[in-house]
Amino acid sequence: MHHAPGALEVDSLTKRYGTQVALDGMSFSVSPGEVFGFVGSNGAGKTTTMRIAVGVLDTDRGEVRWRGKPVDAESHAVIGYMPEERGLYPKMTVARHLVYLAQLHGLSRADAVTAMQTWTERLGVDKYRDRTVDSLSLGNQQRVQLAAALVHDPQVLLLDEPFSGLDPLAVDTMSAVLREKAAEGVPVLFSSHQLDLVERLCDRIGIVRSGTTVACGSVEELRARGSAGVYVEIDGAPDDWASGVAGVEAHRPEGSGTVVHLNTEADETELVRRALSVGRLRTFQRRQPTLTELFRSYVAAEPHDAGEHENGNGNGNEPEHPGKARKRARRGKREKVTA
Ligand SMILES: Nc1ncnc2c1ncn2[C@@H]1O[C@H](COP(=O)(O)OP(=O)(O)OP(=O)(O)O)[C@@H](O)[C@H]1O
């Protein structure tokens, strides 16, 4: 785990709803200046983690620290939070809403008005200032919701699926704002199921499963730990030419070739030998896994909605190799995930 001064540290959170385990040793940290992507399948515990960090929900065990101290009412006030349930008052105008929220966080009326003007312009909703929230389209309501998380100049940003339902231009604006806040030294955490976006935007990523962090690192670090892939083109070879080669996990057709996924026990020399023996070998190219492929390998074993959660790796601090997750996946039933 990182311990940069000023980091937001989520340390071994445990949370149950009745018998339902929502968090099971959730741990990770977000450094100042870092955009951290929080990904995991539905019900993995992302919203619960954020709600605990912002103080709207209590944890059973573990703690969240900011600047080395457990978060309390004072630090909650400096967090900008965009909740999943989008808590805007539908009948209030956009301007009144944002000024009210900024004042609630301690800004003077004049500063609150300035902040409202700045953020509505920046997020392209200034023309709707005098409209009630419920008269806006969902995407515009979402822009206002982001403005609401930003008007009080937060020192930590926690955003629950801020990109869902946004048009491509709004995605660009939202991305730019998150990078900008990070550049100011703010730790920025957001959850998303849009993995291409996460891959592009984030400095680091935490993949969660069943209430615990199963992998954490930059995309490059996670890729290096993931299983290798090879793209192969062979004239005249049958589709299943790689079957039976040690360490071959899967192979699927792509274009005029085949993508072969290898696990850590794979013998690449044997694969090359086989490739040469089945036809005229034209291409043999190593491939890094995409974030979507990594996601699938890490969360495949998730027993969600089972009422009980498997503990990922004991402490949630050390990333687990996808190979282990795959072994569990072979034992347990495979779950469909939204990637
Ligand atoms: N109020 C609640 N009462 C009972 N169970 C709950 C409650 N809120 C969440 N849970 C359960 O806790 C677990 C974690 O839910 P959470 O909303 O944190 O997941 P998530 O990762 O944010 O999912 P999603 O991607 O679908 O938003 C789930 O199993 C969920 O059913």
CSV table of C-alpha atoms in Angstrom, one decimal, residues 4-8 30-36 66 155-157 178-189 201-204:
chain,number,residue,atom,x,y,z
A,4,ALA,CA,2.2,9.2,0.5
A,5,PRO,CA,1.6,12.1,2.9
A,6,GLY,CA,-1.9,13.4,2.1
A,7,ALA,CA,-3.1,10.1,0.7
A,8,LEU,CA,-6.6,8.8,1.2
A,30,VAL,CA,-5.1,7.1,-3.4
A,31,SER,CA,-2.2,9.5,-3.4
A,32,PRO,CA,-2.6,13.2,-3.8
A,33,GLY,CA,-2.4,14.1,-7.5
A,34,GLU,CA,-3.5,10.6,-8.5
A,35,VAL,CA,-6.7,9.6,-10.4
A,36,PHE,CA,-7.6,6.2,-9.1
A,66,TRP,CA,-6.7,11.1,5.2
A,155,GLN,CA,-9.4,18.4,-1.2
A,156,VAL,CA,-10.5,14.9,-1.9
A,157,LEU,CA,-12.9,13.7,-4.7
A,178,LEU,CA,-10.7,15.1,-12.9
A,179,ARG,CA,-7.2,15.4,-14.3
A,180,GLU,CA,-7.2,19.1,-13.4
A,181,LYS,CA,-8.2,18.4,-9.8
A,182,ALA,CA,-5.5,15.7,-9.5
A,183,ALA,CA,-2.9,18.1,-10.9
A,184,GLU,CA,-3.9,20.5,-8.0
A,185,GLY,CA,-2.9,17.7,-5.6
A,186,VAL,CA,-6.3,16.2,-4.9
A,187,PRO,CA,-6.6,12.4,-4.5
A,188,VAL,CA,-9.4,11.5,-7.1
A,189,LEU,CA,-11.3,8.3,-6.8
A,201,LEU,CA,-7.7,8.2,-17.5
A,202,CYS,CA,-6.3,6.6,-14.4
A,203,ASP,CA,-2.9,6.6,-12.9
A,204,ARG,CA,-3.8,3.5,-10.8
